[in-house]
Short mmCIF file of C-alpha atoms in Angstrom, two decimals:
data_model
loop_
_atom_site.label_atom_id
_atom_site.label_comp_id
_atom_site.label_asym_id
_atom_site.label_seq_id
_atom_site.Cartn_x
_atom_site.Cartn_y
_atom_site.Cartn_z
CA MET A 979 19.97 -22.56 -17.75
CA THR A 980 20.54 -22.75 -13.98
CA THR A 981 24.05 -21.38 -14.40
CA PHE A 982 22.73 -18.47 -16.45
CA ILE A 983 20.08 -17.60 -13.86
CA ILE A 984 22.64 -17.75 -11.01
CA THR A 985 24.99 -15.50 -13.00
CA ALA A 986 22.19 -12.98 -13.58
CA ILE A 987 21.31 -13.01 -9.85
CA VAL A 988 24.95 -12.39 -8.91
CA VAL A 989 25.24 -9.47 -11.38
CA ILE A 990 22.04 -7.89 -10.05
CA CYS A 991 23.31 -8.28 -6.47
CA LEU A 992 26.55 -6.49 -7.41
CA SER A 993 24.61 -3.62 -8.97
CA MET A 994 22.45 -3.47 -5.82
CA ILE A 995 25.62 -3.09 -3.75
CA ALA A 996 26.61 -0.13 -5.96
CA VAL A 997 23.17 1.43 -5.44
CA ILE A 998 23.44 0.89 -1.66
CA TYR A 999 26.79 2.72 -1.75
CA ARG A 1000 25.04 5.69 -3.37
CA MET A 1001 22.21 5.47 -0.83
CA VAL A 1002 24.66 5.61 2.11
CA LYS A 1003 26.93 8.28 0.63
CA GLY A 1004 24.43 10.50 -1.23
CA PRO A 1005 24.92 14.22 -0.52
CA SER A 1006 21.25 15.18 -0.12
CA ALA A 1007 18.10 13.39 0.98
CA SER A 1008 16.76 13.33 -2.59
CA ASP A 1009 19.75 11.25 -3.72
CA ARG A 1010 18.84 8.69 -1.09
CA VAL A 1011 15.22 8.59 -2.29
CA VAL A 1012 16.32 8.04 -5.90
CA ALA A 1013 18.66 5.24 -4.83
CA LEU A 1014 15.91 3.65 -2.72
CA ASP A 1015 13.49 3.63 -5.66
CA SER A 1016 16.14 2.03 -7.89
CA LEU A 1017 16.84 -0.53 -5.14
CA GLY A 1018 13.16 -1.53 -5.08
CA VAL A 1019 13.14 -2.01 -8.85
CA SER A 1020 16.26 -4.22 -8.64
CA LEU A 1021 14.63 -6.24 -5.85
CA ILE A 1022 11.56 -6.90 -8.05
CA SER A 1023 13.69 -8.34 -10.85
CA LEU A 1024 15.68 -10.35 -8.30
CA ILE A 1025 12.47 -11.99 -7.05
CA GLY A 1026 11.44 -12.83 -10.64
CA LEU A 1027 14.79 -14.51 -11.32
CA PHE A 1028 14.63 -16.36 -7.99
CA SER A 1029 11.21 -17.80 -8.82
CA VAL A 1030 12.63 -19.05 -12.14
CA LEU A 1031 15.53 -20.63 -10.24
CA VAL A 1032 13.40 -22.60 -7.79
CA GLU A 1033 10.72 -23.32 -10.45
CA THR A 1034 7.67 -22.22 -8.54
CA SER A 1035 5.19 -19.45 -9.28
CA PHE A 1036 4.21 -18.72 -5.69
CA PHE A 1037 6.65 -15.82 -5.41
CA LEU A 1038 5.05 -13.90 -8.26
CA GLU A 1039 2.40 -12.18 -6.15
CA ILE A 1040 5.25 -10.53 -4.27
CA VAL A 1041 6.33 -8.81 -7.50
CA LEU A 1042 3.02 -6.93 -7.73
CA LEU A 1043 2.97 -6.14 -3.99
CA LEU A 1044 6.54 -4.79 -4.00
CA ALA A 1045 5.82 -2.64 -7.06
CA ILE A 1046 2.84 -1.02 -5.34
CA LEU A 1047 4.71 -0.52 -2.04
CA SER A 1048 7.75 0.96 -3.82
CA PHE A 1049 5.59 3.48 -5.69
CA ILE A 1050 3.73 4.52 -2.54
CA GLY A 1051 7.02 4.92 -0.68
CA THR A 1052 8.45 7.07 -3.46
CA VAL A 1053 5.40 9.37 -3.48
CA ALA A 1054 5.43 9.68 0.32
CA PHE A 1055 9.14 10.51 0.48
CA SER A 1056 8.75 13.06 -2.32
CA LYS A 1057 5.90 14.81 -0.54
CA PHE A 1058 7.93 14.82 2.67
CA ILE A 1059 10.93 16.41 0.92
CA GLU A 1060 8.77 18.98 -0.85
CA LYS A 1061 6.47 20.13 1.94
CA GLY A 1062 7.85 18.82 5.20
CA ASP A 1063 4.86 16.62 6.01
CA ILE A 1064 3.16 13.71 4.27
CA ILE A 1065 -0.54 14.18 5.02
CA LYS A 1066 -1.56 17.84 4.93
CA ARG A 1067 -3.32 18.91 8.09
CA ASP A 1068 -5.31 22.10 7.47
CA ASN A 1069 -6.76 24.14 10.33
CA SER A 1070 -9.61 25.70 8.37
CA ARG A 1071 -12.39 23.56 9.74
CA MET B 5 11.34 -26.14 -29.30
CA THR B 6 12.77 -26.11 -25.80
CA ILE B 7 16.04 -24.71 -27.17
CA LEU B 8 14.10 -21.94 -28.94
CA ALA B 9 12.16 -21.07 -25.77
CA ASN B 10 15.35 -21.10 -23.71
CA GLY B 11 16.99 -18.77 -26.21
CA LEU B 12 14.07 -16.33 -26.01
CA VAL B 13 14.19 -16.33 -22.19
CA ILE B 14 17.98 -15.89 -22.15
CA VAL B 15 17.83 -12.95 -24.61
CA PHE B 16 15.18 -11.08 -22.60
CA ILE B 17 16.83 -11.67 -19.20
CA SER B 18 20.25 -10.66 -20.59
CA VAL B 19 18.90 -7.36 -21.94
CA GLY B 20 17.17 -6.66 -18.61
CA VAL B 21 20.26 -7.40 -16.51
CA LEU B 22 22.33 -5.20 -18.85
CA PHE B 23 19.96 -2.28 -18.30
CA ILE B 24 20.02 -2.77 -14.51
CA VAL B 25 23.84 -2.69 -14.59
CA VAL B 26 23.61 0.53 -16.65
CA THR B 27 21.36 1.96 -13.91
CA ALA B 28 23.91 1.16 -11.21
CA ILE B 29 26.78 2.66 -13.22
CA GLY B 30 24.70 5.80 -13.85
CA LEU B 31 23.86 6.15 -10.16
CA LEU B 32 27.54 5.84 -9.25
CA ARG B 33 29.15 8.00 -11.89
CA LEU B 34 26.83 10.84 -12.95
CA PRO B 35 27.51 14.27 -11.41
CA ASP B 36 24.27 15.60 -9.89
CA LEU B 37 20.80 14.57 -8.76
CA TYR B 38 18.86 15.27 -11.95
CA THR B 39 21.07 13.18 -14.23
CA ARG B 40 21.10 10.39 -11.65
CA ALA B 41 17.30 10.42 -11.39
CA HIS B 42 17.07 10.31 -15.20
CA ALA B 43 19.38 7.25 -15.29
CA ALA B 44 17.49 5.55 -12.45
CA SER B 45 13.91 6.02 -13.64
CA LYS B 46 14.17 5.21 -17.35
CA SER B 47 16.72 2.43 -17.61
CA ALA B 48 15.64 0.68 -14.40
CA THR B 49 12.04 0.56 -15.66
CA LEU B 50 13.11 -0.90 -19.02
CA GLY B 51 15.43 -3.41 -17.33
CA VAL B 52 12.85 -4.78 -14.90
CA MET B 53 10.25 -4.95 -17.70
CA CYS B 54 12.61 -7.06 -19.84
CA VAL B 55 13.47 -9.36 -16.91
CA LEU B 56 9.79 -9.91 -16.09
CA ILE B 57 8.96 -10.60 -19.76
CA GLY B 58 11.72 -13.25 -19.70
CA VAL B 59 10.25 -14.79 -16.52
CA PHE B 60 6.77 -14.74 -18.11
CA PHE B 61 8.03 -16.58 -21.22
CA HIS B 62 9.83 -19.12 -19.03
CA PHE B 63 6.67 -19.99 -17.12
CA TRP B 64 4.50 -19.94 -20.26
CA LEU B 65 6.64 -21.86 -22.75
CA ILE B 66 8.62 -24.26 -20.58
CA GLU B 67 6.43 -24.96 -17.56
CA ASP B 68 3.16 -24.40 -19.52
CA HIS B 69 1.66 -22.08 -16.96
CA PHE B 70 0.16 -18.81 -18.24
CA ASN B 71 0.57 -16.28 -15.45
CA PRO B 72 -1.33 -13.01 -15.91
CA ARG B 73 -0.02 -11.52 -12.65
CA ILE B 74 3.39 -10.92 -14.23
CA LEU B 75 1.70 -9.05 -17.11
CA LEU B 76 -0.17 -6.94 -14.56
CA GLY B 77 3.12 -6.23 -12.76
CA ILE B 78 4.79 -5.22 -16.05
CA LEU B 79 1.90 -2.84 -16.85
CA PHE B 80 2.02 -1.33 -13.35
CA LEU B 81 5.79 -0.78 -13.51
CA PHE B 82 5.46 0.72 -17.00
CA ILE B 83 2.97 3.27 -15.67
CA THR B 84 4.50 4.09 -12.29
CA GLY B 85 8.24 4.09 -13.05
CA PRO B 86 8.41 7.35 -15.06
CA VAL B 87 5.73 8.95 -12.85
CA GLY B 88 7.82 8.21 -9.74
CA GLY B 89 10.95 9.63 -11.36
CA HIS B 90 9.13 12.81 -12.34
CA ILE B 91 7.69 13.26 -8.82
CA MET B 92 11.10 12.78 -7.19
CA THR B 93 12.85 15.22 -9.53
CA ARG B 94 10.16 17.91 -9.23
CA SER B 95 10.01 17.71 -5.43
CA SER B 96 13.76 17.96 -5.10
CA TYR B 97 13.81 20.99 -7.46
CA ILE B 98 11.17 22.73 -5.35
CA ALA B 99 13.06 21.80 -2.17
CA GLY B 100 16.07 23.63 -3.59
CA VAL B 101 18.63 21.08 -4.80
CA LYS B 102 21.04 22.91 -7.13
CA PRO B 103 21.72 21.50 -10.63
CA TRP B 104 25.20 20.67 -11.84
CA LYS B 105 27.24 23.70 -12.97
CA GLY B 106 27.44 22.36 -16.53
CA THR B 107 23.66 22.49 -16.98
CA VAL B 108 22.89 24.50 -20.13
CA ARG B 109 19.28 25.62 -19.71
CA ASP B 110 16.72 25.66 -16.89
CA ASP B 111 13.16 26.09 -18.08
CA LEU B 112 11.50 25.34 -14.74
CA ALA B 113 12.98 28.30 -12.80
CA SER B 114 10.94 31.01 -14.56
CA GLU B 115 7.76 28.92 -14.26
CA ILE B 116 8.24 28.44 -10.52
CA GLU B 117 8.93 32.17 -10.06
CA LYS B 118 5.68 32.96 -11.89
CA MET B 119 3.77 30.40 -9.80
CA LYS B 120 5.12 31.81 -6.54
CA LYS B 121 4.22 35.35 -7.62
CA GLU B 122 0.66 34.34 -8.50
CA GLN B 123 0.11 32.47 -5.24
CA GLY B 124 1.79 35.17 -3.15
CA ILE B 125 4.40 32.91 -1.56
CA LYS B 126 7.43 34.94 -0.39
#
């Protein structure tokens, strides 16, 4: 069981290296945002497998926290790419 | 019983790791942004959901510890993964990233032209 979990962690780390290559190389800024979102998802599954490996459930709050932070980061980057700023400042008042 | 539980955990984690590897291959090999975002959002969401279901079964069946936080995380990822992919793709289309030259049809272009004409932008 331990060997299987270590193998899964190594495979996920290799796929994360491939995603980091896309994040460094990516032709536009949107490619980098897509790669960053995929990197966050891989990191969540890596933390789940790591908590199985060390047989403690204290790391499992971090799964929820990273999911929320990754989603907020994706929305903020998307708004920045679309409009040029994150929080709209209107001068009507 | 332990062998059965281990088998269940190994099946779920294997399927999840396979889908994450598919995500990485798609991000490396596909030609433009829209196909890459499609590969990233759908298969990465399914992969991390399968891995977390495997972790949940490991803690529930082997260590006898029912952990509802993993179920909450799976539900949150199931909701926000496709929504995040859609937001990224739509914002990059509006910002002007060109599709691949082999793209067959583009339904969003006429809609965005109509929206710009109604709102008087440009």
